[in-house]
Coordinates of C-alpha atoms and ligand atoms in Angstrom, one line a residue:
M1 CA 9.4 -16.5 37.5
I2 CA 9.1 -19.0 34.7
I3 CA 5.6 -19.7 33.6
A4 CA 4.3 -22.6 31.5
K5 CA 4.1 -21.5 27.8
L6 CA 1.4 -23.7 26.6
Y7 CA 1.4 -21.9 23.2
Y8 CA 4.7 -23.9 22.6
S9 CA 3.7 -27.3 24.1
Q10 CA 0.0 -27.2 22.9
P11 CA -0.2 -24.7 20.1
W12 CA -3.7 -25.9 19.2
L13 CA -5.1 -25.1 22.7
R14 CA -7.7 -22.4 22.4
E15 CA -9.1 -22.1 26.0
L16 CA -7.4 -22.2 29.4
D17 CA -8.5 -22.2 33.0
T18 CA -5.6 -21.2 35.3
R19 CA -4.6 -19.0 38.3
I20 CA -3.7 -15.3 38.3
T21 CA -0.2 -15.0 39.9
S22 CA 0.2 -11.3 39.8
Q23 CA -1.5 -8.1 38.6
R24 CA -0.4 -4.5 38.6
E25 CA -1.5 -1.2 37.2
V26 CA 0.8 0.7 34.8
E27 CA -0.4 4.0 33.3
G28 CA -4.1 3.0 33.5
K29 CA -3.6 -0.5 32.1
Y30 CA -3.3 -3.8 34.0
L31 CA -0.3 -6.2 33.5
V32 CA -1.5 -9.7 34.4
V33 CA 0.7 -12.7 34.8
L34 CA -0.9 -16.2 34.7
A35 CA 0.4 -19.5 36.1
E36 CA 0.4 -20.8 32.5
T37 CA -0.6 -19.2 29.3
I38 CA -1.9 -19.9 25.8
F39 CA -1.3 -16.3 24.6
Y40 CA 1.9 -15.9 22.5
P41 CA 3.9 -12.7 23.2
T42 CA 5.3 -10.6 20.3
G43 CA 8.7 -12.0 19.3
G44 CA 10.7 -13.7 16.5
G45 CA 8.9 -11.7 13.8
Q46 CA 5.5 -12.9 14.9
P47 CA 2.9 -10.5 16.4
H48 CA 1.3 -11.3 19.7
D49 CA -2.0 -13.1 20.2
L50 CA -5.3 -11.5 21.1
G51 CA -8.3 -12.9 22.9
T52 CA -10.0 -12.4 26.3
I53 CA -9.3 -13.2 30.0
N54 CA -12.5 -13.5 32.0
G55 CA -14.3 -11.7 29.1
I56 CA -12.0 -8.7 29.1
P57 CA -10.2 -8.1 25.8
I58 CA -6.4 -8.5 25.7
L59 CA -4.7 -5.4 24.3
D60 CA -1.1 -6.7 24.1
V61 CA 1.0 -9.6 25.2
F62 CA 4.8 -9.2 25.8
E63 CA 7.5 -11.2 27.4
E64 CA 10.2 -9.8 29.8
D65 CA 12.9 -12.0 31.4
G66 CA 10.9 -15.1 30.7
T67 CA 7.6 -13.8 32.1
V68 CA 4.6 -13.3 29.8
F69 CA 2.5 -10.2 30.6
H70 CA -1.1 -9.8 29.4
V71 CA -2.1 -6.2 29.0
L72 CA -5.8 -5.5 29.9
P73 CA -7.8 -2.3 30.0
E74 CA -9.4 -3.1 33.3
P75 CA -8.4 -5.2 36.4
L76 CA -9.4 -8.9 36.9
E77 CA -11.4 -9.9 39.9
G78 CA -10.6 -12.9 42.1
S79 CA -7.7 -15.3 41.5
S80 CA -8.9 -17.5 38.7
A81 CA -8.6 -16.8 35.0
H82 CA -10.5 -18.2 32.0
G83 CA -8.6 -17.4 28.8
V84 CA -10.0 -17.6 25.3
L85 CA -7.7 -17.3 22.4
D86 CA -8.6 -15.3 19.2
W87 CA -8.0 -18.5 17.2
P88 CA -8.4 -17.2 13.6
R89 CA -5.7 -14.7 14.3
R90 CA -3.3 -17.3 15.8
L91 CA -4.0 -19.8 13.1
D92 CA -3.3 -17.1 10.5
H93 CA 0.0 -16.3 12.2
M94 CA 1.0 -20.0 12.3
Q95 CA 0.1 -20.5 8.6
Q96 CA 2.1 -17.4 7.5
H97 CA 5.1 -18.2 9.8
S98 CA 5.3 -21.9 8.8
G99 CA 4.9 -20.9 5.1
Q100 CA 7.9 -18.6 5.6
H101 CA 10.1 -21.4 6.9
L102 CA 9.1 -23.5 3.9
L103 CA 9.8 -20.7 1.4
S104 CA 13.1 -19.6 3.0
A105 CA 14.3 -23.2 3.0
I106 CA 13.4 -23.6 -0.7
F107 CA 15.2 -20.4 -1.8
Q108 CA 18.3 -21.4 0.2
D109 CA 18.4 -25.1 -0.9
E110 CA 17.5 -24.6 -4.6
Y111 CA 19.3 -21.3 -5.3
G112 CA 21.5 -20.4 -2.4
Y113 CA 19.5 -17.3 -1.5
R114 CA 19.5 -16.7 2.3
T115 CA 16.7 -15.0 4.1
E116 CA 17.9 -11.9 5.9
S117 CA 14.5 -10.7 7.4
F118 CA 10.9 -11.7 7.7
H119 CA 7.9 -9.5 8.1
L120 CA 4.5 -10.8 9.3
G121 CA 2.1 -7.8 9.2
A122 CA -1.7 -7.4 9.1
E123 CA -1.3 -6.2 5.5
Y124 CA 1.3 -8.5 4.1
C125 CA 4.1 -11.0 4.7
S126 CA 7.5 -10.8 3.1
I127 CA 11.0 -12.1 3.3
D128 CA 14.2 -10.4 2.1
I129 CA 16.5 -12.8 0.3
T130 CA 20.1 -12.3 -0.7
T131 CA 19.8 -11.9 -4.5
P132 CA 19.3 -8.6 -6.3
D133 CA 17.8 -10.5 -9.3
L134 CA 15.1 -13.1 -8.6
T135 CA 13.9 -14.4 -12.0
R136 CA 10.2 -15.0 -12.8
Q137 CA 11.1 -18.6 -13.4
E138 CA 12.8 -19.0 -9.9
Q139 CA 9.8 -17.3 -8.3
L140 CA 7.3 -19.7 -10.0
A141 CA 9.4 -22.8 -9.3
A142 CA 9.8 -21.9 -5.6
E143 CA 6.1 -21.4 -5.3
A144 CA 5.4 -24.7 -7.0
R145 CA 7.9 -26.5 -4.7
A146 CA 6.4 -24.9 -1.6
N147 CA 2.9 -26.2 -2.6
E148 CA 4.3 -29.7 -3.3
L149 CA 5.8 -29.8 0.2
I150 CA 2.4 -28.6 1.6
L151 CA 0.7 -31.5 -0.2
E152 CA 3.3 -33.9 1.3
D153 CA 2.0 -33.0 4.7
L154 CA 5.4 -33.2 6.4
P155 CA 5.3 -33.1 10.2
V156 CA 6.6 -29.9 11.9
F157 CA 8.0 -30.3 15.4
T158 CA 10.2 -28.4 17.9
Y159 CA 12.9 -29.4 20.3
T160 CA 15.7 -27.8 22.2
L161 CA 19.4 -28.2 21.3
Q162 CA 22.3 -27.5 23.7
P163 CA 25.3 -25.7 22.2
E164 CA 27.3 -28.9 22.1
E165 CA 24.5 -30.5 20.0
F166 CA 24.4 -27.8 17.3
G167 CA 26.5 -29.9 15.0
Q168 CA 24.0 -32.8 15.0
V169 CA 21.5 -31.1 12.7
P170 CA 22.0 -29.0 9.5
L171 CA 21.0 -25.7 11.0
R172 CA 20.5 -22.8 8.5
K173 CA 22.2 -20.4 10.8
I174 CA 23.5 -20.4 14.4
P175 CA 22.3 -17.2 16.2
D176 CA 24.9 -15.2 18.1
L177 CA 23.3 -16.1 21.4
P178 CA 24.7 -18.2 24.3
G179 CA 22.7 -21.1 25.6
P180 CA 20.3 -23.7 24.1
L181 CA 18.3 -23.2 20.9
R182 CA 14.7 -23.9 20.2
I183 CA 14.7 -25.7 16.8
V184 CA 11.7 -25.9 14.5
E185 CA 12.1 -28.8 12.1
I186 CA 10.1 -29.5 9.0
Q187 CA 10.8 -33.2 9.1
G188 CA 14.0 -34.0 7.3
F189 CA 13.8 -30.8 5.2
D190 CA 14.4 -27.7 7.3
Y191 CA 16.0 -27.0 10.8
S192 CA 15.5 -23.4 11.9
P193 CA 16.1 -21.8 15.3
C194 CA 12.8 -20.0 15.9
S195 CA 10.7 -18.8 18.8
G196 CA 7.4 -18.5 17.0
T197 CA 4.3 -20.8 16.8
H198 CA 3.9 -23.1 13.8
V199 CA 1.4 -25.6 12.3
G200 CA 1.8 -29.3 13.2
K201 CA 2.0 -30.5 9.6
T202 CA 2.8 -28.6 6.4
G203 CA -0.6 -29.5 5.0
Q204 CA -2.1 -27.1 7.6
I205 CA -0.4 -24.2 5.7
G206 CA -3.0 -25.0 3.0
L207 CA -1.6 -23.0 0.2
L208 CA 1.3 -20.6 -0.5
K209 CA 1.2 -17.9 -3.1
I210 CA 3.9 -15.5 -4.0
L211 CA 2.4 -12.1 -4.9
K212 CA 5.4 -10.2 -6.2
A213 CA 9.1 -9.7 -5.8
E214 CA 10.9 -6.4 -5.9
R215 CA 14.4 -5.1 -5.4
Y216 CA 15.2 -3.9 -1.9
K217 CA 18.6 -2.7 -0.6
G218 CA 20.5 -4.9 -3.0
M219 CA 18.3 -7.9 -2.1
T220 CA 14.9 -9.1 -3.3
R221 CA 11.8 -8.6 -1.2
V222 CA 9.4 -11.5 -1.8
Y223 CA 5.7 -10.9 -0.8
F224 CA 3.6 -14.0 -0.2
L225 CA 0.4 -15.2 1.4
C226 CA -0.5 -18.5 3.0
G227 CA -3.6 -20.4 4.0
G228 CA -6.7 -18.4 4.8
R229 CA -5.0 -15.2 3.6
A230 CA -4.3 -16.7 0.2
L231 CA -7.9 -18.0 0.0
E232 CA -9.2 -14.5 0.9
D233 CA -6.9 -12.9 -1.7
Y234 CA -8.2 -15.4 -4.3
R235 CA -11.8 -14.6 -3.3
R236 CA -11.2 -10.9 -3.6
K237 CA -9.4 -11.2 -7.0
H238 CA -12.0 -13.6 -8.3
E239 CA -14.7 -11.0 -7.5
I240 CA -12.8 -8.3 -9.3
C241 CA -12.3 -10.5 -12.3
S242 CA -16.0 -11.6 -12.3
E243 CA -17.1 -7.9 -12.3
L244 CA -14.7 -7.1 -15.2
V245 CA -16.1 -10.1 -17.1
A246 CA -19.6 -8.9 -16.6
L247 CA -18.8 -5.2 -17.4
L248 CA -16.8 -6.0 -20.5
A249 CA -19.0 -8.9 -21.6
V250 CA -16.0 -11.1 -22.7
P251 CA -14.7 -14.4 -21.4
E252 CA -12.2 -14.2 -18.5
G253 CA -9.3 -15.1 -20.8
E254 CA -10.0 -12.1 -23.0
V255 CA -10.3 -9.4 -20.3
V256 CA -6.7 -8.1 -20.6
E257 CA -6.8 -8.1 -24.4
R258 CA -10.1 -6.2 -24.3
V259 CA -9.0 -3.6 -21.8
S260 CA -5.8 -3.0 -23.8
A261 CA -7.8 -2.5 -26.9
D262 CA -10.2 -0.1 -25.1
L263 CA -7.3 1.9 -23.7
E264 CA -5.9 2.2 -27.2
R265 CA -9.3 3.3 -28.5
R266 CA -9.6 5.9 -25.7
K267 CA -6.2 7.4 -26.7
E268 CA -7.5 7.7 -30.3
L269 CA -10.7 9.3 -29.1
E270 CA -8.9 11.8 -26.9
K271 CA -6.8 12.8 -29.9
L272 CA -9.9 13.2 -32.0
V273 CA -11.6 15.3 -29.3
E274 CA -8.6 17.6 -29.1
E275 CA -8.7 18.1 -32.9
L276 CA -12.4 18.8 -32.9
Q277 CA -11.9 21.3 -30.0
G278 CA -9.3 23.0 -32.1
E279 CA -11.6 23.3 -35.0
L280 CA -14.4 24.6 -32.8
L281 CA -12.1 27.3 -31.3
E282 CA -11.1 28.2 -34.9
L283 CA -14.8 28.7 -35.8
R284 CA -15.5 30.6 -32.7
A285 CA -12.5 32.9 -33.4
R286 CA -13.8 33.5 -37.0
E287 CA -17.2 34.4 -35.7
L288 CA -15.8 36.8 -33.2
V289 CA -13.6 38.5 -35.8
S290 CA -16.4 38.7 -38.3
R291 CA -18.6 40.6 -35.8
S292 CA -16.1 43.1 -34.4
E293 CA -12.6 44.6 -34.8
G294 CA -11.7 44.2 -31.2
P295 CA -10.6 44.7 -28.5
F296 CA -12.3 41.4 -27.5
F297 CA -13.5 41.2 -23.9
L298 CA -14.9 37.6 -23.5
E299 CA -16.6 36.0 -20.5
L300 CA -15.9 32.2 -20.5
P301 CA -16.3 31.0 -16.9
E302 CA -16.5 27.4 -18.0
A303 CA -13.3 27.4 -20.0
S304 CA -9.9 26.1 -18.8
I305 CA -6.7 28.2 -19.0
P306 CA -5.3 26.2 -22.0
E307 CA -8.6 26.6 -23.9
A308 CA -8.7 30.3 -23.3
Q309 CA -5.1 30.6 -24.5
R310 CA -5.9 28.6 -27.6
L311 CA -8.9 30.8 -28.4
A312 CA -6.8 34.0 -27.9
R313 CA -4.2 32.6 -30.3
A314 CA -6.8 31.6 -32.8
V315 CA -8.2 35.2 -32.8
L316 CA -4.8 36.8 -33.1
N317 CA -4.0 34.5 -36.1
L318 CA -6.9 36.2 -37.9
T319 CA -6.5 39.8 -36.9
Q320 CA -4.5 42.4 -35.0
A321 CA -6.2 42.9 -31.7
L322 CA -6.2 42.6 -28.0
V323 CA -8.0 39.6 -26.4
V324 CA -9.0 39.5 -22.7
I325 CA -10.8 36.4 -21.5
N326 CA -12.4 36.4 -18.1
L327 CA -12.5 32.9 -16.6
G328 CA -14.3 34.0 -13.4
E329 CA -11.4 34.5 -11.1
R330 CA -8.7 34.7 -13.7
L331 CA -7.9 36.8 -16.8
V332 CA -6.0 35.5 -19.8
L333 CA -4.7 38.4 -21.9
A334 CA -2.9 38.5 -25.2
H335 CA -2.4 40.9 -28.1
N336 CA -0.4 41.4 -31.3
L337 CA -0.8 45.1 -31.7
P338 CA 2.4 46.9 -32.8
A339 CA 1.8 49.7 -30.2
G340 CA -0.3 47.7 -27.7
P341 CA 0.1 47.8 -24.0
N342 CA 2.9 45.9 -22.2
L343 CA 0.7 43.3 -20.5
G344 CA 3.3 41.9 -18.1
Q345 CA 4.1 45.5 -16.9
L346 CA 0.5 46.4 -16.7
I347 CA -0.2 43.5 -14.4
K348 CA 2.7 44.4 -12.2
D349 CA 1.8 48.1 -12.0
Q350 CA -2.0 47.9 -11.9
A351 CA -3.2 44.4 -10.9
Q352 CA -0.7 43.5 -8.2
P353 CA -1.7 46.6 -6.1
L354 CA -5.3 45.3 -6.3
G355 CA -4.3 41.9 -4.9
G356 CA -3.9 40.2 -8.3
R357 CA -1.3 37.5 -8.7
G358 CA 0.3 36.8 -12.0
G359 CA 2.4 38.3 -14.8
G360 CA 3.7 37.5 -18.2
S361 CA 5.4 39.0 -21.3
P362 CA 4.5 42.3 -23.1
T363 CA 2.1 40.4 -25.4
A364 CA 0.7 37.5 -23.3
A365 CA -0.1 37.3 -19.6
Q366 CA -2.5 36.1 -17.0
V367 CA -3.6 37.2 -13.6
Y368 CA -5.6 35.6 -10.7
F369 CA -7.8 37.6 -8.3
P370 CA -9.0 36.0 -5.1
D371 CA -11.6 38.9 -4.9
P372 CA -13.9 39.1 -8.0
G373 CA -14.7 42.8 -7.2
R374 CA -11.0 43.6 -7.6
L375 CA -11.0 41.7 -11.0
Q376 CA -13.7 44.0 -12.2
E377 CA -11.8 47.0 -11.0
F378 CA -8.7 45.9 -12.9
L379 CA -10.9 45.4 -16.0
G380 CA -12.0 49.0 -15.7
V381 CA -8.4 50.2 -15.5
L382 CA -7.5 48.0 -18.5
R383 CA -10.3 49.5 -20.7
Q384 CA -9.2 53.0 -19.8
E385 CA -5.6 52.1 -20.7
I386 CA -6.7 50.8 -24.1
A387 CA -9.0 53.8 -24.7
G388 CA -6.0 56.1 -24.0
K389 CA -3.8 54.2 -26.4
S390 CA -6.2 54.2 -29.3
Ligands
LIG401 ZN1 9.3 -19.9 13.0

């Protein structure tokens, strides 16, 4: 059955009163067919419309053999249907899709880059064009040209061409399909076979902004936004920029310079902190060595592993001793005694049977205990081992 596709003939129609021609249940959902419809089904790179029928939200719209099915979560009563289109969503799709025609035509006409695919998603729109190297200059020029054509407010219209008429218009590509083609023409500028919905004049695209271009499978993927999406993107970016201006207390034009300078300053400060930490560790080591000959058993639950290792090295630079630093769940061990214990071996023989995980060389090692009781047990063993050696 062929039903009237009003989304083609009247793409600005937002409400519809019509008849329900069939309805059936499939896996708990209801597939409804109407005598005519304003709801666009997924196809041609464009997502399906949403909206309501008799107040019930539409979950999906798809087309099969020329019939448009509206998927509803519950059945419709009676035989008449009142459809209401989610207009902001449709207008958004028409703006992105029409902008894509414009941008693809510009890349092809000005640079010879064909469009191989088009993505219209909730998050972003993109086209893949046949060049591995789109220059920044080409990108900016294409964007400027697109916005010129939007300002020119060129009419956009559709018609059907029979195969024998294909030669009458400069089609970008002829699809490998038999039968007639639906052509979307941007007056005198672009002729593309397409099954989507489009604006009536290029001015309704409003604005086209290219966000970025990146290499993709030997081509370039160009990300762009049109109309309301571009405005929303501008609003969001302006908000971020305004917050930065307020936080940094500099004019907008100086934000990047200021952040770069602050990052540079941060690097210098981090280097300074590291130097001061080193000096502090050195002082701490001197204080420890001045008070005792070792072995040094230290409790530093707040310290990191690199800090503990640095402290141990600082102590061993000053004296011959064994250093054991307890970080809470982990021990860092080191010594420089000529006849000191083999730390790596000790961990293997004594700590691992207690559930300790770790190891090391004869003079430097570390071990982690999931159970703090076992860590204390190992410390006891270690003290005995040292007492026996001395
Ligand atoms: Zn299209």
